[in-house]
Short mmCIF file of C-alpha atoms in Angstrom, two decimals:
data_model
loop_
_atom_site.label_atom_id
_atom_site.label_comp_id
_atom_site.label_asym_id
_atom_site.label_seq_id
_atom_site.Cartn_x
_atom_site.Cartn_y
_atom_site.Cartn_z
CA MET A 1 0.09 -0.02 0.14
CA PRO A 2 1.03 3.92 -0.33
CA LYS A 3 3.70 4.84 2.06
CA THR A 4 1.51 7.96 2.43
CA LEU A 5 -0.75 5.90 5.23
CA GLU A 6 1.88 6.03 7.73
CA ASP A 7 4.94 8.33 8.29
CA GLU A 8 7.90 6.62 7.03
CA SER A 9 10.33 8.84 8.47
CA ARG A 10 9.21 8.47 12.08
CA ALA A 11 11.65 6.45 14.51
CA PRO A 12 10.54 3.60 16.26
CA VAL A 13 10.05 3.59 20.18
CA ARG A 14 13.07 1.29 20.72
CA SER A 15 15.84 2.35 18.45
CA GLY A 16 17.18 5.62 16.82
CA ARG A 17 16.12 4.57 13.39
CA ARG A 18 12.95 2.57 11.82
CA PRO A 19 14.30 -0.83 11.22
CA ARG A 20 13.69 -2.45 7.78
CA VAL A 21 12.56 -6.10 6.99
CA ALA A 22 15.69 -7.78 6.08
CA SER A 23 14.46 -9.68 3.19
CA VAL A 24 11.20 -10.93 1.52
CA PRO A 25 11.96 -14.52 2.84
CA ARG A 26 12.34 -13.37 6.58
CA ALA A 27 9.13 -11.28 6.17
CA ALA A 28 7.38 -14.18 4.69
CA LEU A 29 7.82 -16.26 8.14
CA LEU A 30 5.63 -13.40 9.71
CA ILE A 31 2.85 -14.14 7.46
CA GLY A 32 -0.06 -15.60 9.09
CA PRO A 33 -2.48 -13.48 11.24
CA ALA A 34 -4.07 -11.59 8.48
CA LEU A 35 -4.53 -14.54 6.46
CA VAL A 36 -6.52 -16.20 9.18
CA ALA A 37 -8.42 -12.93 9.92
CA GLY A 38 -9.17 -12.68 6.12
CA VAL A 39 -10.97 -16.00 6.31
CA ALA A 40 -13.42 -14.07 7.69
CA TYR A 41 -13.97 -12.05 4.14
CA LEU A 42 -14.67 -15.30 2.41
CA ASP A 43 -16.99 -16.83 4.80
CA PRO A 44 -20.47 -18.17 3.26
CA GLY A 45 -22.19 -14.85 4.08
CA ASN A 46 -19.93 -13.39 1.43
CA VAL A 47 -20.72 -15.93 -0.81
CA ALA A 48 -24.47 -15.54 -0.73
CA SER A 49 -24.27 -11.54 -0.87
CA ASN A 50 -21.78 -11.42 -3.93
CA MET A 51 -23.76 -14.30 -5.61
CA THR A 52 -27.23 -12.71 -5.08
CA ALA A 53 -25.85 -9.38 -6.16
CA GLY A 54 -24.39 -10.89 -9.44
CA ALA A 55 -27.34 -12.71 -10.19
CA ARG A 56 -29.91 -9.97 -9.82
CA TYR A 57 -27.79 -7.12 -11.16
CA GLY A 58 -25.08 -8.59 -13.12
CA TYR A 59 -21.95 -6.29 -12.95
CA LEU A 60 -23.49 -3.23 -11.17
CA LEU A 61 -22.28 -3.61 -7.94
CA VAL A 62 -18.74 -4.78 -8.96
CA TRP A 63 -17.42 -1.28 -7.32
CA VAL A 64 -18.78 -2.14 -3.99
CA VAL A 65 -16.68 -5.24 -3.75
CA VAL A 66 -13.67 -3.43 -4.78
CA LEU A 67 -14.23 -0.37 -2.47
CA GLY A 68 -14.90 -2.63 0.29
CA ASN A 69 -11.73 -4.47 -0.25
CA VAL A 70 -9.79 -1.12 -0.15
CA MET A 71 -11.22 -0.05 3.06
CA ALA A 72 -10.78 -3.52 4.56
CA TRP A 73 -7.01 -3.45 3.83
CA LEU A 74 -6.63 -0.01 6.09
CA ILE A 75 -8.95 -1.58 8.65
CA GLN A 76 -7.30 -4.61 9.13
CA TYR A 77 -3.79 -3.34 9.12
CA LEU A 78 -4.79 -0.71 11.94
CA SER A 79 -5.98 -3.81 13.89
CA ALA A 80 -2.93 -5.72 13.71
CA LYS A 81 -0.86 -2.74 14.43
CA LEU A 82 -2.94 -2.14 17.66
CA GLY A 83 -2.23 -5.60 18.61
CA ILE A 84 1.24 -5.60 17.81
CA VAL A 85 2.41 -2.32 19.49
CA THR A 86 0.21 -2.73 22.53
CA GLY A 87 0.30 -6.36 23.14
CA ARG A 88 -3.26 -6.22 23.68
CA SER A 89 -6.41 -6.83 21.50
CA LEU A 90 -8.92 -4.14 20.75
CA PRO A 91 -11.71 -5.56 23.17
CA GLU A 92 -8.96 -5.70 25.88
CA VAL A 93 -8.12 -2.01 25.30
CA LEU A 94 -11.68 -0.93 25.03
CA GLY A 95 -12.40 -3.01 28.32
CA GLU A 96 -9.78 -0.91 30.16
CA ARG A 97 -10.90 2.35 28.94
CA ILE A 98 -14.74 2.13 29.26
CA ARG A 99 -15.01 2.76 32.82
CA ASN A 100 -18.67 2.59 33.20
CA ARG A 101 -19.81 -0.86 33.96
CA TRP A 102 -22.99 -0.56 32.36
CA GLY A 103 -21.70 0.96 29.33
CA ARG A 104 -18.92 -1.65 28.90
CA ARG A 105 -21.88 -4.24 29.18
CA ALA A 106 -23.86 -2.48 26.59
CA TYR A 107 -20.81 -2.42 24.16
CA TRP A 108 -20.02 -6.00 24.79
CA LEU A 109 -23.77 -6.88 24.01
CA GLN A 110 -23.83 -5.21 20.59
CA ALA A 111 -20.13 -6.93 19.69
CA GLU A 112 -21.87 -10.14 20.84
CA LEU A 113 -24.87 -9.83 18.88
CA VAL A 114 -22.66 -8.96 15.79
CA ALA A 115 -20.51 -12.14 16.41
CA MET A 116 -23.64 -14.33 16.74
CA ALA A 117 -24.67 -13.00 13.45
CA THR A 118 -21.50 -13.76 12.00
CA ASP A 119 -21.86 -17.63 13.22
CA LEU A 120 -25.22 -17.76 11.98
CA ALA A 121 -24.13 -17.13 8.36
CA GLU A 122 -20.93 -19.36 8.93
CA VAL A 123 -22.93 -22.53 10.25
CA ILE A 124 -25.63 -22.11 7.65
CA GLY A 125 -23.06 -22.14 5.01
CA GLY A 126 -21.05 -25.28 6.16
CA ALA A 127 -24.65 -27.05 6.72
CA VAL A 128 -25.80 -26.06 3.20
CA ALA A 129 -22.51 -27.14 1.56
CA LEU A 130 -22.90 -30.61 3.28
CA ASN A 131 -26.37 -30.91 2.05
CA LEU A 132 -25.20 -30.16 -1.50
CA LEU A 133 -22.43 -32.54 -1.48
CA PHE A 134 -23.58 -35.35 0.56
CA GLY A 135 -27.18 -34.75 1.01
CA VAL A 136 -26.79 -34.41 4.98
CA PRO A 137 -30.00 -32.70 6.58
CA LEU A 138 -29.27 -29.19 7.05
CA ILE A 139 -29.73 -29.44 10.92
CA TRP A 140 -27.30 -32.15 11.23
CA GLY A 141 -25.06 -30.27 8.79
CA GLY A 142 -25.01 -27.43 11.24
CA LEU A 143 -24.06 -29.50 14.01
CA ILE A 144 -21.09 -31.06 12.08
CA THR A 145 -19.90 -27.68 11.27
CA GLY A 146 -19.98 -26.64 14.74
CA ALA A 147 -18.12 -29.73 16.07
CA VAL A 148 -15.43 -29.26 13.45
CA SER A 149 -15.10 -25.65 14.57
CA ILE A 150 -14.43 -26.59 18.13
CA GLY A 151 -11.98 -29.20 17.12
CA LEU A 152 -10.04 -26.49 15.15
CA LEU A 153 -10.27 -24.06 18.48
CA MET A 154 -8.99 -27.07 20.32
CA LEU A 155 -5.96 -27.25 17.84
CA GLN A 156 -5.35 -23.51 18.29
CA ALA A 157 -5.46 -23.83 22.15
CA ASN A 158 -3.28 -26.88 22.32
CA ARG A 159 -0.79 -26.72 19.40
CA GLY A 160 -0.37 -22.83 19.40
CA ALA A 161 -1.23 -19.85 16.78
CA ARG A 162 1.23 -21.31 14.04
CA THR A 163 -0.46 -24.65 13.50
CA PHE A 164 -3.79 -23.18 13.61
CA GLU A 165 -2.66 -20.69 10.94
CA PHE A 166 -1.25 -23.40 8.70
CA VAL A 167 -4.54 -25.29 8.92
CA ILE A 168 -6.90 -22.06 8.33
CA MET A 169 -4.41 -21.28 5.23
CA GLY A 170 -4.88 -24.87 3.95
CA LEU A 171 -8.69 -24.28 4.03
CA LEU A 172 -8.25 -20.79 2.44
CA VAL A 173 -6.53 -22.32 -0.58
CA ILE A 174 -9.49 -24.62 -1.13
CA ILE A 175 -11.62 -21.57 -0.87
CA ALA A 176 -10.04 -19.65 -3.44
CA ILE A 177 -9.96 -22.85 -5.76
CA GLY A 178 -13.59 -23.69 -5.46
CA PHE A 179 -14.92 -20.01 -5.78
CA SER A 180 -12.35 -19.00 -8.63
CA VAL A 181 -12.36 -21.80 -11.29
CA GLY A 182 -15.71 -21.27 -12.76
CA VAL A 183 -14.41 -17.58 -13.94
CA LEU A 184 -11.49 -19.17 -15.51
CA VAL A 185 -14.02 -21.56 -17.43
CA ALA A 186 -16.43 -18.56 -18.22
CA PRO A 187 -14.61 -15.36 -18.04
CA PRO A 188 -16.71 -12.19 -17.69
CA ASP A 189 -17.19 -9.56 -20.31
CA PRO A 190 -14.63 -6.78 -20.06
CA ALA A 191 -16.87 -3.98 -20.98
CA GLY A 192 -19.30 -5.20 -18.41
CA LEU A 193 -16.59 -5.37 -15.88
CA ALA A 194 -15.56 -1.92 -16.45
CA ALA A 195 -18.78 -0.51 -16.17
CA GLY A 196 -19.50 -1.96 -13.02
CA LEU A 197 -16.45 -0.11 -11.54
CA VAL A 198 -18.81 3.12 -11.81
CA PRO A 199 -20.31 3.63 -8.37
CA ARG A 200 -24.00 3.69 -8.71
CA PHE A 201 -27.32 1.98 -7.52
CA GLU A 202 -30.44 0.72 -9.48
CA ASP A 203 -33.11 0.53 -6.60
CA ALA A 204 -33.45 -0.13 -3.10
CA GLY A 205 -32.78 -3.83 -3.39
CA SER A 206 -29.14 -2.85 -4.75
CA VAL A 207 -28.63 -0.85 -1.71
CA LEU A 208 -29.47 -3.66 0.49
CA LEU A 209 -27.19 -5.87 -1.41
CA ALA A 210 -24.47 -3.21 -1.18
CA ALA A 211 -24.84 -2.93 2.49
CA SER A 212 -24.76 -6.98 2.89
CA ILE A 213 -21.57 -6.92 0.67
CA LEU A 214 -19.74 -4.46 3.06
CA GLY A 215 -21.16 -6.08 5.99
CA ALA A 216 -19.60 -9.28 4.65
CA THR A 217 -16.31 -7.74 3.81
CA ILE A 218 -15.74 -5.45 6.61
CA MET A 219 -16.81 -7.72 9.22
CA PRO A 220 -16.78 -6.31 12.76
CA HIS A 221 -15.38 -9.65 14.17
CA ALA A 222 -12.71 -9.64 11.92
CA ILE A 223 -11.44 -6.31 13.58
CA TYR A 224 -11.65 -7.59 16.97
CA ALA A 225 -10.12 -10.86 15.90
CA HIS A 226 -7.08 -9.53 13.99
CA SER A 227 -5.84 -7.35 16.94
CA ALA A 228 -6.06 -10.65 19.00
CA LEU A 229 -4.31 -12.78 16.41
CA ALA A 230 -1.37 -10.19 16.32
CA ARG A 231 -1.16 -10.23 20.02
CA ASP A 232 -0.80 -14.09 20.27
CA ARG A 233 1.55 -14.27 17.35
CA PHE A 234 3.88 -11.74 18.63
CA PRO A 235 3.30 -11.42 22.48
CA ASP A 236 5.04 -9.39 24.84
CA PRO A 237 6.43 -6.05 23.05
CA GLU A 238 8.96 -5.62 25.71
CA THR A 239 10.78 -8.89 25.35
CA ARG A 240 10.24 -10.57 21.97
CA ALA A 241 13.05 -10.96 19.71
CA LEU A 242 12.01 -8.77 16.64
CA PRO A 243 11.71 -4.84 16.70
CA THR A 244 8.27 -3.35 16.43
CA GLY A 245 9.05 -2.03 13.18
CA VAL A 246 9.98 -5.21 11.62
CA LEU A 247 6.70 -6.70 12.73
CA VAL A 248 4.57 -3.67 11.63
CA ARG A 249 6.24 -3.74 8.04
CA ALA A 250 5.65 -7.43 7.68
CA THR A 251 2.13 -6.99 8.79
CA ARG A 252 1.70 -4.67 5.79
CA ILE A 253 2.84 -7.24 3.33
CA ASP A 254 0.63 -10.00 5.46
CA VAL A 255 -2.31 -7.61 5.23
CA THR A 256 -1.77 -6.96 1.61
CA VAL A 257 -1.65 -10.76 0.75
CA ALA A 258 -4.63 -11.46 2.46
CA MET A 259 -6.74 -8.85 1.08
CA ALA A 260 -5.44 -9.43 -2.30
CA ILE A 261 -6.62 -13.18 -2.01
CA ALA A 262 -10.03 -12.11 -0.33
CA GLY A 263 -10.74 -9.56 -2.87
CA THR A 264 -9.94 -11.34 -5.95
CA VAL A 265 -12.08 -14.59 -4.76
CA ASN A 266 -15.06 -12.04 -3.76
CA LEU A 267 -15.00 -10.56 -7.22
CA CYS A 268 -14.83 -13.98 -8.69
CA ILE A 269 -18.05 -15.03 -6.96
CA LEU A 270 -20.02 -11.94 -8.22
CA LEU A 271 -18.63 -12.30 -11.66
CA LEU A 272 -19.38 -16.20 -11.73
CA ALA A 273 -23.16 -15.25 -10.80
CA ALA A 274 -23.13 -12.27 -13.19
CA VAL A 275 -21.84 -14.37 -16.33
CA ASN A 276 -23.74 -17.59 -15.60
CA LEU A 277 -26.60 -17.00 -13.41
CA ALA A 278 -28.28 -13.65 -14.24
CA GLY A 279 -31.79 -13.72 -15.42
CA VAL A 280 -31.62 -17.52 -14.47
CA GLU A 281 -34.81 -18.66 -12.39
CA GLY A 282 -34.03 -20.01 -8.78
CA THR A 283 -30.61 -18.64 -8.61
CA ASP A 284 -31.40 -16.51 -5.50
CA SER A 285 -30.46 -19.42 -3.13
CA LEU A 286 -27.28 -21.15 -2.60
CA GLU A 287 -28.90 -24.19 -3.74
CA GLY A 288 -30.34 -22.83 -6.78
CA ALA A 289 -26.98 -21.22 -7.89
CA TYR A 290 -25.40 -24.67 -7.32
CA ALA A 291 -27.72 -26.46 -9.59
CA ALA A 292 -27.46 -23.64 -12.17
CA ILE A 293 -23.74 -23.75 -12.04
CA GLY A 294 -23.82 -27.37 -12.80
CA ALA A 295 -26.26 -27.03 -15.42
CA THR A 296 -24.24 -24.06 -17.35
CA LEU A 297 -20.66 -25.27 -16.31
CA GLY A 298 -20.69 -28.89 -15.60
CA PRO A 299 -20.88 -30.95 -12.31
CA VAL A 300 -17.14 -30.49 -11.61
CA ILE A 301 -17.33 -26.76 -11.32
CA ALA A 302 -20.40 -26.92 -9.36
CA THR A 303 -18.61 -29.56 -6.89
CA LEU A 304 -15.67 -27.29 -6.51
CA PHE A 305 -17.94 -24.55 -5.56
CA ALA A 306 -19.50 -26.50 -2.93
CA VAL A 307 -16.32 -27.73 -1.56
CA GLY A 308 -15.12 -24.04 -1.57
CA LEU A 309 -18.48 -23.26 0.24
CA LEU A 310 -17.90 -25.99 2.92
CA ALA A 311 -14.22 -24.88 3.44
CA SER A 312 -15.51 -21.56 3.93
CA GLY A 313 -17.89 -22.45 6.48
CA LEU A 314 -15.62 -24.53 8.46
CA ALA A 315 -12.79 -22.17 8.60
CA SER A 316 -14.60 -18.90 9.00
CA THR A 317 -16.73 -20.17 12.04
CA SER A 318 -13.54 -21.00 14.00
CA VAL A 319 -12.39 -17.46 13.60
CA GLY A 320 -15.56 -16.22 14.22
CA ALA A 321 -15.66 -18.07 17.54
CA TYR A 322 -12.21 -17.23 18.48
CA ALA A 323 -13.62 -13.55 18.06
CA GLY A 324 -16.42 -14.18 20.27
CA ALA A 325 -14.41 -15.46 23.00
CA GLU A 326 -12.07 -12.45 22.70
CA ILE A 327 -14.80 -9.96 22.64
CA MET A 328 -16.22 -11.79 26.13
CA HIS A 329 -12.77 -11.84 27.62
CA GLY A 330 -11.69 -8.30 26.82
CA LEU A 331 -14.82 -6.53 27.58
CA LEU A 332 -16.38 -8.38 30.49
CA HIS A 333 -12.94 -9.87 31.89
CA VAL A 334 -14.39 -13.29 32.10
CA ARG A 335 -13.69 -16.41 30.07
CA ILE A 336 -16.23 -19.25 29.81
CA PRO A 337 -15.16 -22.95 28.74
CA LEU A 338 -14.79 -23.19 25.07
CA LEU A 339 -17.43 -25.80 24.46
CA LEU A 340 -19.87 -23.93 26.46
CA ARG A 341 -19.65 -20.90 24.46
CA ARG A 342 -19.67 -22.67 21.26
CA LEU A 343 -22.76 -24.41 22.02
CA VAL A 344 -24.47 -21.11 23.30
CA THR A 345 -23.43 -19.44 19.97
CA LEU A 346 -24.65 -22.44 17.57
CA VAL A 347 -28.01 -22.16 19.06
CA PRO A 348 -29.52 -19.62 16.69
CA ALA A 349 -28.11 -20.89 13.66
CA LEU A 350 -29.29 -24.57 14.73
CA LEU A 351 -32.91 -22.96 15.38
CA ILE A 352 -33.22 -21.20 12.19
CA LEU A 353 -32.23 -24.41 10.29
CA TRP A 354 -34.55 -26.67 12.40
CA LEU A 355 -37.45 -24.15 11.73
CA GLY A 356 -36.86 -24.36 8.02
CA PHE A 357 -36.09 -20.50 7.38
CA ASP A 358 -34.85 -19.96 3.95
CA PRO A 359 -30.87 -20.41 4.32
CA THR A 360 -29.57 -17.83 1.63
CA LEU A 361 -31.96 -15.19 2.64
CA SER A 362 -30.83 -15.71 6.49
CA LEU A 363 -27.16 -15.41 5.21
CA VAL A 364 -27.80 -12.01 3.29
CA LEU A 365 -29.76 -10.46 6.12
CA SER A 366 -27.04 -11.67 8.76
CA GLN A 367 -24.51 -9.51 6.49
CA VAL A 368 -26.95 -6.32 7.00
CA VAL A 369 -26.68 -6.90 10.64
CA LEU A 370 -22.95 -7.04 10.58
CA SER A 371 -22.84 -3.95 8.46
CA PHE A 372 -24.66 -2.09 11.47
CA GLY A 373 -21.93 -3.46 13.81
CA ILE A 374 -19.06 -1.80 11.73
CA PRO A 375 -19.20 1.71 13.44
CA PHE A 376 -18.87 0.25 16.72
CA ALA A 377 -15.79 -1.36 15.78
CA LEU A 378 -14.15 0.81 13.30
CA ILE A 379 -14.68 4.38 15.28
CA PRO A 380 -12.70 3.29 18.23
CA LEU A 381 -10.10 1.35 16.38
CA ILE A 382 -9.25 4.80 14.50
CA ALA A 383 -9.47 6.82 17.41
CA LEU A 384 -7.28 4.41 19.58
CA THR A 385 -4.56 3.86 16.88
CA ALA A 386 -4.38 7.59 16.58
CA LYS A 387 -3.42 8.27 20.14
CA ARG A 388 0.25 8.93 20.69
CA GLY A 389 -0.08 7.86 24.50
CA LEU A 390 -1.28 4.40 23.41
CA LEU A 391 0.73 3.78 20.27
CA GLY A 392 3.70 6.53 20.77
CA THR A 393 5.67 6.96 17.42
CA TRP A 394 3.58 4.21 15.84
CA ARG A 395 0.39 6.32 16.17
CA ASN A 396 -1.56 7.00 12.74
CA HIS A 397 -0.22 9.39 10.30
CA TRP A 398 -3.00 12.02 9.87
CA ALA A 399 -3.65 10.85 6.43
CA THR A 400 -4.24 7.38 7.73
CA THR A 401 -6.71 8.58 10.20
CA ALA A 402 -8.31 10.87 7.53
CA ALA A 403 -8.64 7.77 5.35
CA GLY A 404 -10.17 5.80 8.22
CA ILE A 405 -12.76 8.59 8.92
CA ALA A 406 -13.81 8.74 5.46
CA ALA A 407 -14.49 4.90 5.41
CA SER A 408 -16.49 5.33 8.60
CA VAL A 409 -18.60 8.09 7.17
CA PHE A 410 -19.36 6.21 4.06
CA LEU A 411 -20.49 3.23 5.70
CA ILE A 412 -22.58 4.87 8.36
CA THR A 413 -24.27 7.16 5.49
CA LEU A 414 -25.01 3.97 3.44
CA ASN A 415 -26.52 2.20 6.43
CA GLY A 416 -28.64 5.36 7.09
CA VAL A 417 -29.72 5.43 3.41
CA LEU A 418 -30.93 1.85 3.85
CA LEU A 419 -32.80 2.16 6.82
CA TRP A 420 -34.52 5.22 4.99
CA LEU A 421 -35.43 2.97 2.05
CA VAL A 422 -36.60 -0.05 4.06
CA PHE A 423 -38.87 2.08 6.44
CA THR A 424 -40.19 4.50 3.74
CA GLY A 425 -40.86 1.79 1.08
CA ALA A 426 -38.63 3.82 -1.30
#
């Protein structure tokens, strides 16, 4: 990313000059936390939102995917920088600074609801994928997805952050292949793709989907989680071997790689739908999209799509549960057993599956809920990373803060317009 986002001339806290990453291979060894957090940008909610946008509006909302990914780079970088420099997660810092007990509980409640909406999307996505691949009933698919996520979290707790990162990155490769192959087989129209980069809306439905895409792209729990992942990977700023400058620079590479993968895959999902599903009946659901892809591109591409959806659900629900546990610990200063917490957050998703609600509609609406939780995570993140007293010389450059404020204003405005359209019936 452009160096203007951070003042490259500032000296680090611990030495007289800003250290540089010695080499690309050395920096590569530090990559990992952003790739894990980036899985949140490829969860089943993203699939449903982007697939629905492409099927209904063709290339219209390409610009939303691109803009969301650009904003996500800045936001995830700031989150990781906070964790590296302070050695604490965003929920921990907020838990210390929100003095009023009821204010802290209220903030935790909205963050917890956002985490539950995240879990809803991820468990439902995994259940749908198992149903498509093996005919597993949705309720049992939800239970299997939840059980696998518990196993992955226990792996993280017992084997450490690095092992967890490798497993999640392996799933990320499967996700990327599953959702991207179809675009290579049936490439988009260059003129249509270029037209989709022009910001515009068509109707209230396109605004709803834009908010859903942004809620799925800039996810509040990913903001909370990334600071904790960076803290766990590079603990204790006072005693760790590598200087803060090396870690911050490596984090920029980490975030750039993660967001490049996430942005490309999200765009491929929308383009896959725009090319193959536009105007096709029944493609407003994941099941219908799977059937249409199979009919248009063949069973191999459809199977790869379903496998990508399954990997997406398994990986992202693990990261979501990790974020939820960190939110509770940081804001309420309590820890509950991992199994108990996982079972509690599984209940809403399993209830929806059991009652037979439309899984795809539930996924899209869950992403809209996430979009309304963005300001509560984003505004404190920007404010905290701009404080000299907290980050010292690693505080935000004024251009970084300005870019963060612009992103916040855009997201809050879009949500306001969405509310107005919904309640006025415009």
